[in-house]
Short mmCIF file of N, CA and C in Angstrom, two decimals:
data_model
loop_
_atom_site.label_atom_id
_atom_site.label_comp_id
_atom_site.label_asym_id
_atom_site.label_seq_id
_atom_site.Cartn_x
_atom_site.Cartn_y
_atom_site.Cartn_z
N GLU V 1 57.52 97.08 154.49
CA GLU V 1 56.77 98.00 154.64
C GLU V 1 55.62 97.32 153.38
N LEU V 2 55.84 96.52 153.03
CA LEU V 2 54.82 95.87 151.62
C LEU V 2 53.47 96.05 152.42
N ASP V 3 53.33 96.03 153.37
CA ASP V 3 51.89 95.52 153.76
C ASP V 3 51.34 96.59 154.68
N THR V 4 51.54 97.79 154.29
CA THR V 4 51.38 99.43 154.93
C THR V 4 50.78 99.84 153.68
N TRP V 5 50.01 100.91 154.70
CA TRP V 5 49.25 102.26 153.94
C TRP V 5 50.10 102.95 152.83
N LYS V 6 51.30 103.25 153.60
CA LYS V 6 52.30 104.04 153.13
C LYS V 6 52.85 103.25 151.71
N SER V 7 52.73 101.91 151.43
CA SER V 7 52.99 101.07 150.31
C SER V 7 51.99 101.37 149.46
N ASP V 8 50.60 101.51 149.88
CA ASP V 8 49.79 101.78 148.79
C ASP V 8 49.81 103.34 148.50
N PHE V 9 49.89 103.88 148.93
CA PHE V 9 49.90 105.24 148.89
C PHE V 9 50.89 105.45 147.84
N ASN V 10 52.24 105.01 147.99
CA ASN V 10 53.59 105.23 147.03
C ASN V 10 53.36 104.53 145.57
N LYS V 11 52.51 103.05 145.94
CA LYS V 11 52.00 102.63 144.25
C LYS V 11 50.72 103.17 143.89
N ALA V 12 50.00 103.95 144.24
CA ALA V 12 49.38 104.74 143.70
C ALA V 12 49.78 105.84 143.14
N VAL V 13 50.72 106.72 143.73
CA VAL V 13 51.68 107.83 142.90
C VAL V 13 52.10 107.62 142.14
N SER V 14 52.82 106.58 141.99
CA SER V 14 53.55 105.89 141.20
C SER V 14 52.11 105.64 139.60
N GLY V 15 51.55 104.85 140.10
CA GLY V 15 50.19 104.71 139.35
C GLY V 15 49.91 106.06 138.69
N MET V 16 49.57 107.04 139.38
CA MET V 16 49.54 108.43 138.87
C MET V 16 50.51 108.81 137.81
N HIS V 17 51.84 108.76 138.22
CA HIS V 17 52.97 109.10 137.23
C HIS V 17 52.90 107.93 136.03
N SER V 18 52.55 107.22 135.66
CA SER V 18 52.41 106.00 135.05
C SER V 18 51.33 106.44 134.16
N MET V 19 50.31 107.38 134.56
CA MET V 19 49.17 107.69 133.77
C MET V 19 49.53 109.19 132.98
N ILE V 20 50.28 109.84 133.49
CA ILE V 20 50.81 110.83 132.57
C ILE V 20 51.84 110.51 131.43
N SER V 21 52.22 109.40 132.05
CA SER V 21 53.56 108.84 131.33
C SER V 21 52.86 108.32 129.33
N ALA V 22 51.81 107.52 130.15
CA ALA V 22 50.65 107.20 129.14
C ALA V 22 50.25 108.29 128.15
N HIS V 23 50.20 109.11 128.86
CA HIS V 23 49.24 110.58 128.03
C HIS V 23 50.56 110.87 127.10
N ILE V 24 51.60 111.32 127.86
CA ILE V 24 52.61 111.74 126.98
C ILE V 24 53.02 110.79 125.51
N VAL V 25 52.90 109.46 126.12
CA VAL V 25 53.20 108.81 124.46
C VAL V 25 52.10 108.75 123.46
N SER V 26 50.77 108.70 124.26
CA SER V 26 49.44 109.16 123.66
C SER V 26 50.16 110.22 122.57
N GLY V 27 50.15 111.43 123.53
CA GLY V 27 50.15 112.71 122.89
C GLY V 27 51.62 112.90 121.71
N ILE V 28 52.70 112.14 121.27
CA ILE V 28 53.62 111.74 120.67
C ILE V 28 53.09 111.17 119.46
N GLN V 29 52.13 109.79 119.75
CA GLN V 29 51.22 109.29 118.43
C GLN V 29 50.47 110.36 117.91
N THR V 30 50.15 111.15 118.61
CA THR V 30 48.78 112.28 118.18
C THR V 30 49.19 112.97 117.14
N LYS V 31 50.47 113.66 118.02
CA LYS V 31 51.05 114.81 117.00
C LYS V 31 52.02 113.68 115.37
N ILE V 32 51.89 112.59 116.04
CA ILE V 32 52.70 111.85 114.64
C ILE V 32 51.52 111.61 113.60
N ASP V 33 50.30 111.35 114.13
CA ASP V 33 49.03 111.32 113.36
C ASP V 33 48.83 112.46 112.92
N ASN V 34 48.76 113.06 113.15
CA ASN V 34 48.23 114.97 112.87
C ASN V 34 49.48 115.04 112.21
N LYS V 35 50.55 114.43 111.66
CA LYS V 35 51.60 114.90 110.62
C LYS V 35 52.08 116.66 111.44
N GLU V 36 52.10 116.74 112.52
CA GLU V 36 52.60 117.72 113.37
C GLU V 36 54.20 118.03 113.22
N GLU V 37 55.10 118.65 112.97
CA GLU V 37 56.08 118.99 113.18
C GLU V 37 56.49 118.96 115.22
N PHE V 38 58.04 118.19 115.24
CA PHE V 38 58.16 118.08 115.95
C PHE V 38 59.49 119.54 116.88
N GLU V 39 59.60 120.15 118.09
CA GLU V 39 60.47 121.06 117.91
C GLU V 39 61.84 120.64 117.86
N GLU V 40 62.83 121.30 117.68
CA GLU V 40 64.05 121.07 117.40
C GLU V 40 64.75 120.40 118.24
N ASP V 41 64.57 120.82 119.72
CA ASP V 41 65.33 120.01 120.80
C ASP V 41 64.39 119.00 121.63
N CYS V 42 63.06 118.25 120.82
CA CYS V 42 62.40 117.73 121.63
C CYS V 42 63.38 116.26 121.34
N VAL V 43 63.04 115.44 122.52
CA VAL V 43 63.65 113.92 122.56
C VAL V 43 62.70 113.60 122.37
N TRP V 44 61.75 113.46 123.01
CA TRP V 44 60.81 112.03 122.78
C TRP V 44 59.56 112.58 121.54
N THR V 45 60.12 111.37 120.40
CA THR V 45 59.72 112.04 119.13
C THR V 45 59.14 110.38 118.29
N ASP V 46 59.40 109.09 119.38
CA ASP V 46 59.38 107.72 119.25
C ASP V 46 58.33 107.49 120.15
N PRO V 47 56.90 107.05 120.00
CA PRO V 47 56.15 106.44 120.88
C PRO V 47 56.57 105.17 121.64
N THR V 48 56.87 104.23 121.01
CA THR V 48 57.63 102.72 120.87
C THR V 48 58.47 103.04 122.07
N VAL V 49 59.44 104.01 121.70
CA VAL V 49 60.83 103.82 122.42
C VAL V 49 60.16 104.16 123.86
N GLU V 50 59.34 105.49 123.50
CA GLU V 50 58.88 105.94 125.21
C GLU V 50 57.98 104.85 126.19
N TYR V 51 57.20 104.24 125.07
CA TYR V 51 56.32 103.37 126.15
C TYR V 51 57.32 102.05 126.60
N VAL V 52 57.91 101.56 125.75
CA VAL V 52 59.32 100.92 126.88
C VAL V 52 59.58 101.65 127.91
N ARG V 53 60.28 102.43 127.23
CA ARG V 53 61.14 103.33 128.73
C ARG V 53 60.50 103.54 129.67
N ARG V 54 59.04 104.03 129.59
CA ARG V 54 58.02 104.32 130.70
C ARG V 54 57.58 103.53 131.40
N LEU V 55 56.94 102.56 130.69
CA LEU V 55 55.57 101.88 130.75
C LEU V 55 56.03 100.01 130.77
N SER V 56 56.67 99.90 129.83
CA SER V 56 57.04 98.11 129.65
C SER V 56 57.97 97.88 130.76
N HIS V 57 57.60 96.27 131.14
CA HIS V 57 58.31 95.70 131.97
C HIS V 57 59.85 96.06 131.89
N ASP V 58 60.12 96.07 130.72
CA ASP V 58 61.82 96.12 130.51
C ASP V 58 62.10 97.29 130.58
N GLY V 59 61.32 98.59 131.07
CA GLY V 59 61.53 99.82 131.52
C GLY V 59 62.46 100.55 132.70
N GLU V 60 62.11 101.76 133.00
CA GLU V 60 62.79 101.94 133.95
C GLU V 60 62.08 101.78 135.81
N ASN V 61 60.85 101.59 135.43
CA ASN V 61 59.65 101.39 136.15
C ASN V 61 59.01 99.73 135.52
N LYS V 62 59.55 98.84 136.14
CA LYS V 62 58.94 97.69 136.44
C LYS V 62 57.62 97.18 136.22
N LYS V 63 56.79 97.88 137.04
CA LYS V 63 55.57 97.78 137.78
C LYS V 63 54.74 98.95 137.57
N ALA V 64 54.69 99.68 136.23
CA ALA V 64 54.45 101.12 136.08
C ALA V 64 52.82 100.48 135.73
N ILE V 65 52.54 99.50 135.04
CA ILE V 65 51.17 99.65 134.51
C ILE V 65 50.59 98.52 135.43
N GLU V 66 51.38 97.71 136.61
CA GLU V 66 50.75 97.26 137.69
C GLU V 66 49.91 98.46 138.83
N ASN V 67 50.83 99.64 138.74
CA ASN V 67 50.70 100.52 139.70
C ASN V 67 49.62 101.49 138.90
N LEU V 68 49.64 101.35 137.41
CA LEU V 68 48.44 102.14 137.10
C LEU V 68 47.47 101.57 137.47
N TYR V 69 47.14 100.39 136.93
CA TYR V 69 45.77 99.48 137.30
C TYR V 69 45.39 99.82 138.81
N PHE V 70 46.21 100.04 139.55
CA PHE V 70 46.12 100.12 140.91
C PHE V 70 45.65 101.17 141.33
N SER V 71 46.28 102.61 140.41
CA SER V 71 45.02 103.91 141.00
C SER V 71 43.84 103.85 140.32
N TYR V 72 43.84 103.34 139.22
CA TYR V 72 42.95 103.14 138.57
C TYR V 72 41.65 102.48 139.28
N MET V 73 41.87 101.57 139.68
CA MET V 73 41.11 100.97 140.82
C MET V 73 40.64 101.49 141.75
N LEU V 74 41.70 102.17 142.57
CA LEU V 74 40.93 103.35 143.53
C LEU V 74 40.61 104.18 143.43
N ILE V 75 40.36 105.01 142.01
CA ILE V 75 39.80 106.15 141.72
C ILE V 75 38.72 105.43 141.57
N LEU V 76 38.39 104.52 140.39
CA LEU V 76 36.99 104.16 140.17
C LEU V 76 36.07 103.46 141.80
N SER V 77 37.05 102.93 142.51
CA SER V 77 36.04 102.14 143.84
C SER V 77 35.90 104.10 144.63
N ALA V 78 36.79 104.83 144.27
CA ALA V 78 35.80 106.09 145.25
C ALA V 78 34.71 106.60 144.46
N VAL V 79 34.75 106.42 143.05
CA VAL V 79 33.92 106.87 142.48
C VAL V 79 32.40 106.64 142.70
N LYS V 80 32.83 104.93 142.25
CA LYS V 80 31.34 104.20 143.07
C LYS V 80 30.91 104.71 144.33
N THR V 81 31.97 105.01 145.16
CA THR V 81 31.59 105.15 147.08
C THR V 81 30.69 106.35 146.76
N ALA V 82 30.93 107.38 145.97
CA ALA V 82 30.50 108.94 145.97
C ALA V 82 29.32 108.64 145.22
N ARG V 83 29.30 107.98 144.01
CA ARG V 83 28.13 107.79 143.21
C ARG V 83 26.90 108.37 143.18
N ASP V 84 26.14 107.83 144.30
CA ASP V 84 24.72 108.31 144.98
C ASP V 84 24.47 110.00 145.07
N PHE V 85 25.72 110.20 146.05
CA PHE V 85 25.73 111.35 146.57
C PHE V 85 25.87 112.55 144.84
N LEU V 86 26.79 112.07 144.00
CA LEU V 86 27.24 112.77 142.40
C LEU V 86 25.97 113.34 141.92
N LEU V 87 25.13 112.13 141.80
CA LEU V 87 23.92 111.84 140.98
C LEU V 87 22.77 112.65 141.40
N GLN V 88 22.78 112.92 143.03
CA GLN V 88 21.74 114.20 143.27
C GLN V 88 21.79 115.52 142.62
N ASP V 89 21.10 116.26 141.93
CA ASP V 89 20.39 117.47 141.76
C ASP V 89 21.03 118.41 142.17
N PHE V 90 21.80 118.79 141.77
CA PHE V 90 22.55 120.12 142.79
C PHE V 90 23.15 121.49 141.90
N HIS V 91 22.87 122.15 142.56
CA HIS V 91 23.87 123.49 141.64
C HIS V 91 24.93 124.42 142.57
N VAL V 92 25.69 123.92 141.75
CA VAL V 92 26.83 125.32 142.49
C VAL V 92 27.14 126.23 142.21
N GLY V 93 26.82 126.84 141.25
CA GLY V 93 27.57 128.44 140.75
C GLY V 93 25.82 128.95 140.60
N ASP V 94 26.28 130.11 139.92
CA ASP V 94 25.29 131.15 139.61
C ASP V 94 24.13 131.14 138.01
N ASN V 95 25.16 130.03 137.34
CA ASN V 95 24.77 129.69 136.08
C ASN V 95 24.24 128.49 135.85
N GLN V 96 22.97 128.23 136.00
CA GLN V 96 22.01 127.39 136.06
C GLN V 96 22.14 125.97 135.16
N GLU V 97 22.36 126.91 133.68
CA GLU V 97 22.45 126.31 132.27
C GLU V 97 24.20 125.59 132.25
N GLU V 98 24.87 126.14 132.76
CA GLU V 98 26.42 125.40 133.09
C GLU V 98 26.19 124.06 134.04
N ASP V 99 26.00 124.91 135.10
CA ASP V 99 25.55 123.41 135.94
C ASP V 99 24.54 122.56 135.67
N GLU V 100 23.84 122.27 134.80
CA GLU V 100 23.02 121.56 134.14
C GLU V 100 23.94 120.28 133.16
N GLU V 101 24.91 121.33 132.64
CA GLU V 101 25.61 121.09 131.69
C GLU V 101 26.73 119.98 132.17
N ALA V 102 27.29 120.55 133.34
CA ALA V 102 28.30 119.88 134.14
C ALA V 102 27.68 118.35 134.43
N HIS V 103 26.19 118.38 135.09
CA HIS V 103 25.63 117.37 135.70
C HIS V 103 25.14 116.26 134.95
N GLU V 104 24.86 116.84 133.60
CA GLU V 104 24.75 116.01 132.42
C GLU V 104 26.40 115.00 131.94
N ALA V 105 26.87 116.17 131.85
CA ALA V 105 28.03 115.17 131.43
C ALA V 105 28.60 114.05 133.15
N LEU V 106 28.48 114.17 133.90
CA LEU V 106 28.60 113.68 135.14
C LEU V 106 27.76 112.76 134.98
N ILE V 107 27.03 112.85 134.63
CA ILE V 107 25.55 111.19 134.81
C ILE V 107 26.47 110.27 133.46
N THR V 108 26.89 110.97 132.60
CA THR V 108 27.79 109.98 132.09
C THR V 108 28.48 109.32 131.96
N VAL V 109 29.41 109.98 132.51
CA VAL V 109 30.49 109.62 133.31
C VAL V 109 29.86 108.33 134.39
N LEU V 110 29.07 108.56 135.25
CA LEU V 110 28.64 107.56 136.35
C LEU V 110 28.10 106.62 135.85
N SER V 111 27.27 106.73 134.64
CA SER V 111 26.59 105.62 133.82
C SER V 111 27.25 104.32 133.42
N SER V 112 28.64 104.16 133.76
CA SER V 112 29.76 103.22 132.85
C SER V 112 28.92 101.97 133.62
N PRO V 113 29.50 101.05 132.79
CA PRO V 113 28.88 99.70 133.32
C PRO V 113 29.81 99.10 134.48
N LEU V 114 31.34 99.89 134.95
CA LEU V 114 32.09 99.75 136.01
C LEU V 114 31.34 100.49 137.55
N LEU V 115 30.56 101.25 137.10
CA LEU V 115 30.12 102.02 138.55
C LEU V 115 28.79 101.07 138.77
N GLN V 116 28.10 100.64 138.09
CA GLN V 116 26.83 99.85 138.53
C GLN V 116 26.80 98.93 139.45
N ASN V 117 25.82 98.81 140.27
CA ASN V 117 25.64 97.74 141.35
C ASN V 117 25.13 96.47 141.02
N ASP V 118 25.69 96.12 139.56
CA ASP V 118 24.60 94.73 139.43
C ASP V 118 25.63 93.51 139.49
N GLU V 119 26.69 93.74 138.70
CA GLU V 119 27.18 92.27 138.62
C GLU V 119 28.13 92.34 140.22
N GLU V 120 28.29 91.09 140.86
CA GLU V 120 28.60 91.15 142.09
C GLU V 120 30.10 90.79 141.54
N VAL V 121 30.57 90.13 140.90
CA VAL V 121 31.85 89.60 140.30
C VAL V 121 32.62 90.53 140.15
N LEU V 122 31.92 91.64 138.79
CA LEU V 122 32.56 93.10 138.94
C LEU V 122 32.74 94.11 140.08
N ASN V 123 32.23 93.78 140.80
CA ASN V 123 31.87 94.86 142.81
C ASN V 123 33.48 94.52 142.81
N GLU V 124 33.46 92.98 143.01
CA GLU V 124 34.55 91.89 144.13
C GLU V 124 36.12 92.66 143.34
N GLN V 125 36.00 92.93 141.66
CA GLN V 125 37.03 92.73 141.26
C GLN V 125 37.69 94.68 141.13
N LEU V 126 36.34 95.42 141.25
CA LEU V 126 36.37 96.91 141.35
C LEU V 126 37.29 97.10 142.65
N SER V 127 36.69 96.27 143.80
CA SER V 127 37.31 96.93 145.13
C SER V 127 38.39 96.01 145.60
N ILE V 128 39.13 95.37 144.65
CA ILE V 128 40.33 94.86 145.33
C ILE V 128 41.31 95.59 145.96
N ALA V 129 41.53 96.76 145.48
CA ALA V 129 42.91 97.64 145.62
C ALA V 129 42.28 98.58 146.94
N SER V 130 40.83 98.72 146.98
CA SER V 130 40.64 99.77 147.84
C SER V 130 40.54 98.62 149.06
N LYS V 131 39.94 97.34 149.11
CA LYS V 131 40.13 96.93 149.75
C LYS V 131 41.33 96.38 150.77
N LYS V 132 42.72 96.19 150.08
CA LYS V 132 43.46 96.32 150.06
C LYS V 132 44.38 97.52 151.42
N LEU V 133 43.85 98.57 150.41
CA LEU V 133 44.15 99.73 151.15
C LEU V 133 43.61 99.86 152.60
N HIS V 134 42.46 99.74 152.51
CA HIS V 134 41.48 99.73 153.80
C HIS V 134 42.02 98.60 155.09
N ASP V 135 42.55 97.42 154.43
CA ASP V 135 43.18 96.14 155.71
C ASP V 135 44.14 97.11 155.72
N HIS V 136 45.04 97.73 155.35
CA HIS V 136 46.42 97.97 155.31
C HIS V 136 46.21 99.18 156.47
N ALA V 137 45.69 100.10 156.08
CA ALA V 137 45.59 101.39 156.94
C ALA V 137 44.87 100.94 157.95
N ILE V 138 43.72 99.98 157.99
CA ILE V 138 43.39 99.55 159.81
C ILE V 138 43.58 98.39 160.39
N GLN V 139 44.70 98.36 160.30
CA GLN V 139 45.41 96.80 160.67
C GLN V 139 45.14 97.02 162.38
N ASP V 140 45.62 97.74 163.18
CA ASP V 140 45.22 97.95 164.38
C ASP V 140 45.38 99.89 164.82
N GLU V 141 45.53 99.86 166.08
CA GLU V 141 44.98 101.11 166.68
C GLU V 141 46.22 102.32 166.29
N GLU V 142 47.32 101.27 166.08
CA GLU V 142 48.59 102.27 165.71
C GLU V 142 48.46 102.69 164.41
N THR V 143 48.17 102.04 163.72
CA THR V 143 48.34 101.80 162.26
C THR V 143 46.90 103.41 161.74
N THR V 144 45.64 102.80 162.34
CA THR V 144 44.58 103.96 162.18
C THR V 144 45.17 105.61 162.96
N HIS V 145 45.93 105.20 164.07
CA HIS V 145 46.51 107.24 164.77
C HIS V 145 46.98 107.38 163.93
N THR V 146 48.06 106.66 162.58
CA THR V 146 48.89 107.10 161.82
C THR V 146 48.50 107.88 160.26
N LEU V 147 47.09 107.75 160.54
CA LEU V 147 46.48 107.95 158.53
C LEU V 147 46.44 109.28 158.88
N TRP V 148 47.01 110.15 160.05
CA TRP V 148 46.98 111.69 159.07
C TRP V 148 48.40 111.86 158.33
N GLU V 149 49.04 111.11 158.26
CA GLU V 149 50.40 111.16 157.47
C GLU V 149 50.26 110.91 156.14
N ALA V 150 48.86 110.16 156.19
CA ALA V 150 48.22 109.95 154.41
C ALA V 150 47.88 111.71 154.03
N ARG V 151 47.43 112.56 155.08
CA ARG V 151 47.19 113.81 154.91
C ARG V 151 48.14 114.42 154.22
N MET V 152 49.44 114.46 155.21
CA MET V 152 50.56 115.04 155.26
C MET V 152 51.18 114.86 153.84
N ARG V 153 50.80 113.37 153.59
CA ARG V 153 52.16 113.19 152.14
C ARG V 153 51.04 113.62 150.78
N SER V 154 49.97 113.43 151.05
CA SER V 154 48.80 114.10 149.99
C SER V 154 49.27 116.09 149.57
N ARG V 155 49.60 116.60 150.43
CA ARG V 155 49.58 118.14 150.76
C ARG V 155 50.92 118.22 150.45
N GLU V 156 51.85 117.54 150.79
CA GLU V 156 53.26 117.58 149.98
C GLU V 156 53.35 117.21 148.72
N LEU V 157 52.31 116.45 148.18
CA LEU V 157 52.50 115.79 146.78
C LEU V 157 52.32 117.02 145.82
N LEU V 158 50.85 118.01 146.67
CA LEU V 158 50.54 118.97 145.72
C LEU V 158 51.52 120.18 146.03
N ARG V 159 52.61 120.26 146.88
CA ARG V 159 53.22 121.22 147.16
C ARG V 159 54.60 120.93 145.68
N ILE V 160 54.90 119.62 145.93
CA ILE V 160 55.68 119.41 144.85
C ILE V 160 55.38 119.46 143.62
N MET V 161 54.16 119.49 143.08
CA MET V 161 53.26 119.78 141.90
C MET V 161 53.30 121.57 141.57
N ASN V 162 53.83 122.17 142.72
CA ASN V 162 54.14 123.76 142.32
C ASN V 162 55.43 123.72 141.90
N CYS V 163 56.58 122.84 142.12
CA CYS V 163 57.32 123.34 141.50
C CYS V 163 57.54 122.95 139.68
N VAL V 164 56.59 122.22 139.24
CA VAL V 164 56.75 121.57 138.10
C VAL V 164 56.61 123.28 136.92
N GLN V 165 57.57 123.34 136.38
CA GLN V 165 57.92 124.34 135.32
C GLN V 165 56.67 124.62 134.25
N CYS V 166 56.24 123.79 134.09
CA CYS V 166 55.36 124.08 133.01
C CYS V 166 53.78 123.90 133.30
N ASN V 167 53.17 125.17 132.97
CA ASN V 167 51.62 125.29 133.65
C ASN V 167 50.84 124.39 132.98
N LYS V 168 51.00 123.74 132.21
CA LYS V 168 50.12 123.07 131.90
C LYS V 168 50.54 121.39 132.20
N CYS V 169 51.51 121.61 132.63
CA CYS V 169 51.80 120.19 133.40
C CYS V 169 51.75 119.95 135.22
N ARG V 170 51.90 121.25 135.51
CA ARG V 170 51.44 121.73 136.80
C ARG V 170 49.74 121.71 136.84
N LEU V 171 49.30 121.71 136.20
CA LEU V 171 47.74 121.52 136.18
C LEU V 171 47.05 120.36 136.14
N HIS V 172 47.47 119.70 135.00
CA HIS V 172 47.08 118.11 135.12
C HIS V 172 47.72 117.55 136.43
N GLY V 173 48.74 117.88 136.96
CA GLY V 173 49.50 117.03 137.97
C GLY V 173 48.85 117.23 139.22
N LYS V 174 48.59 118.59 139.46
CA LYS V 174 47.61 119.24 140.86
C LYS V 174 46.01 118.42 140.36
N ILE V 175 45.80 117.92 139.42
CA ILE V 175 44.47 117.48 139.36
C ILE V 175 43.85 116.51 139.57
N ALA V 176 45.45 115.35 139.16
CA ALA V 176 45.65 113.91 139.12
C ALA V 176 45.65 113.36 140.81
N ALA V 177 46.92 114.64 141.36
CA ALA V 177 47.12 114.49 142.85
C ALA V 177 45.71 114.74 143.78
N MET V 178 45.10 115.96 143.57
CA MET V 178 43.83 116.08 144.06
C MET V 178 42.45 115.15 144.05
N GLY V 179 42.79 114.39 142.85
CA GLY V 179 41.59 113.10 143.05
C GLY V 179 42.23 112.21 143.61
N LEU V 180 43.49 112.04 143.75
CA LEU V 180 43.94 110.50 144.22
C LEU V 180 43.74 111.21 145.71
N SER V 181 44.10 112.20 146.20
CA SER V 181 44.15 112.59 147.64
C SER V 181 42.26 112.59 148.04
N THR V 182 41.50 112.85 147.20
CA THR V 182 39.94 112.60 147.38
C THR V 182 39.57 110.98 147.33
N ALA V 183 40.26 110.20 146.54
CA ALA V 183 39.86 108.90 146.77
C ALA V 183 40.38 108.24 147.85
N PHE V 184 41.54 108.87 148.95
CA PHE V 184 42.09 108.20 149.97
C PHE V 184 40.91 108.70 151.02
N GLN V 185 40.67 110.29 151.02
CA GLN V 185 39.58 110.69 151.65
C GLN V 185 38.15 109.33 151.77
N LEU V 186 37.76 109.14 150.79
CA LEU V 186 36.75 108.72 150.30
C LEU V 186 36.86 106.99 150.92
N LEU V 187 38.39 106.34 150.54
CA LEU V 187 38.15 105.14 151.21
C LEU V 187 38.47 104.69 152.19
N LEU V 188 39.13 105.67 153.06
CA LEU V 188 39.67 105.74 153.92
C LEU V 188 38.72 106.26 155.35
#
């Protein structure tokens, strides 16, 4: 099952998990840098130990960084695909000032050199993950017909996020899962 969209989906979800782990490690370091106290029952107090456990090749997931990179490339490819649409001047809500602020922030993100169409080499490197996903998903008529499973897996991922106890973690997990689902829709 290495050359299927299912393995690519699992790799992308693992990358999303690695991203969350990276945020946790960063949060531990930020607490230390700000000289904040850890709660008594907190077991995650050493960022180096947590990095090794969660993200290194010697940790729980040997391919954590590779999967993080894969997810990052999928998201960047999807954003690049939608870039021209997102750069259009549009208004979503009733508050024009908020719409303009959001649009300016979006323009800043979409102006990243990674999302520009200038360098062919960069474009090629950026699209490796999305090309792999597309080629695995559209191998033949049978795999094309099973793409509805990708939507169902995305829905299940969102349902699983409802089980997360911490509201902040649930929100971040749902946003990440929705971003990943949107990337899959754009790329397939």
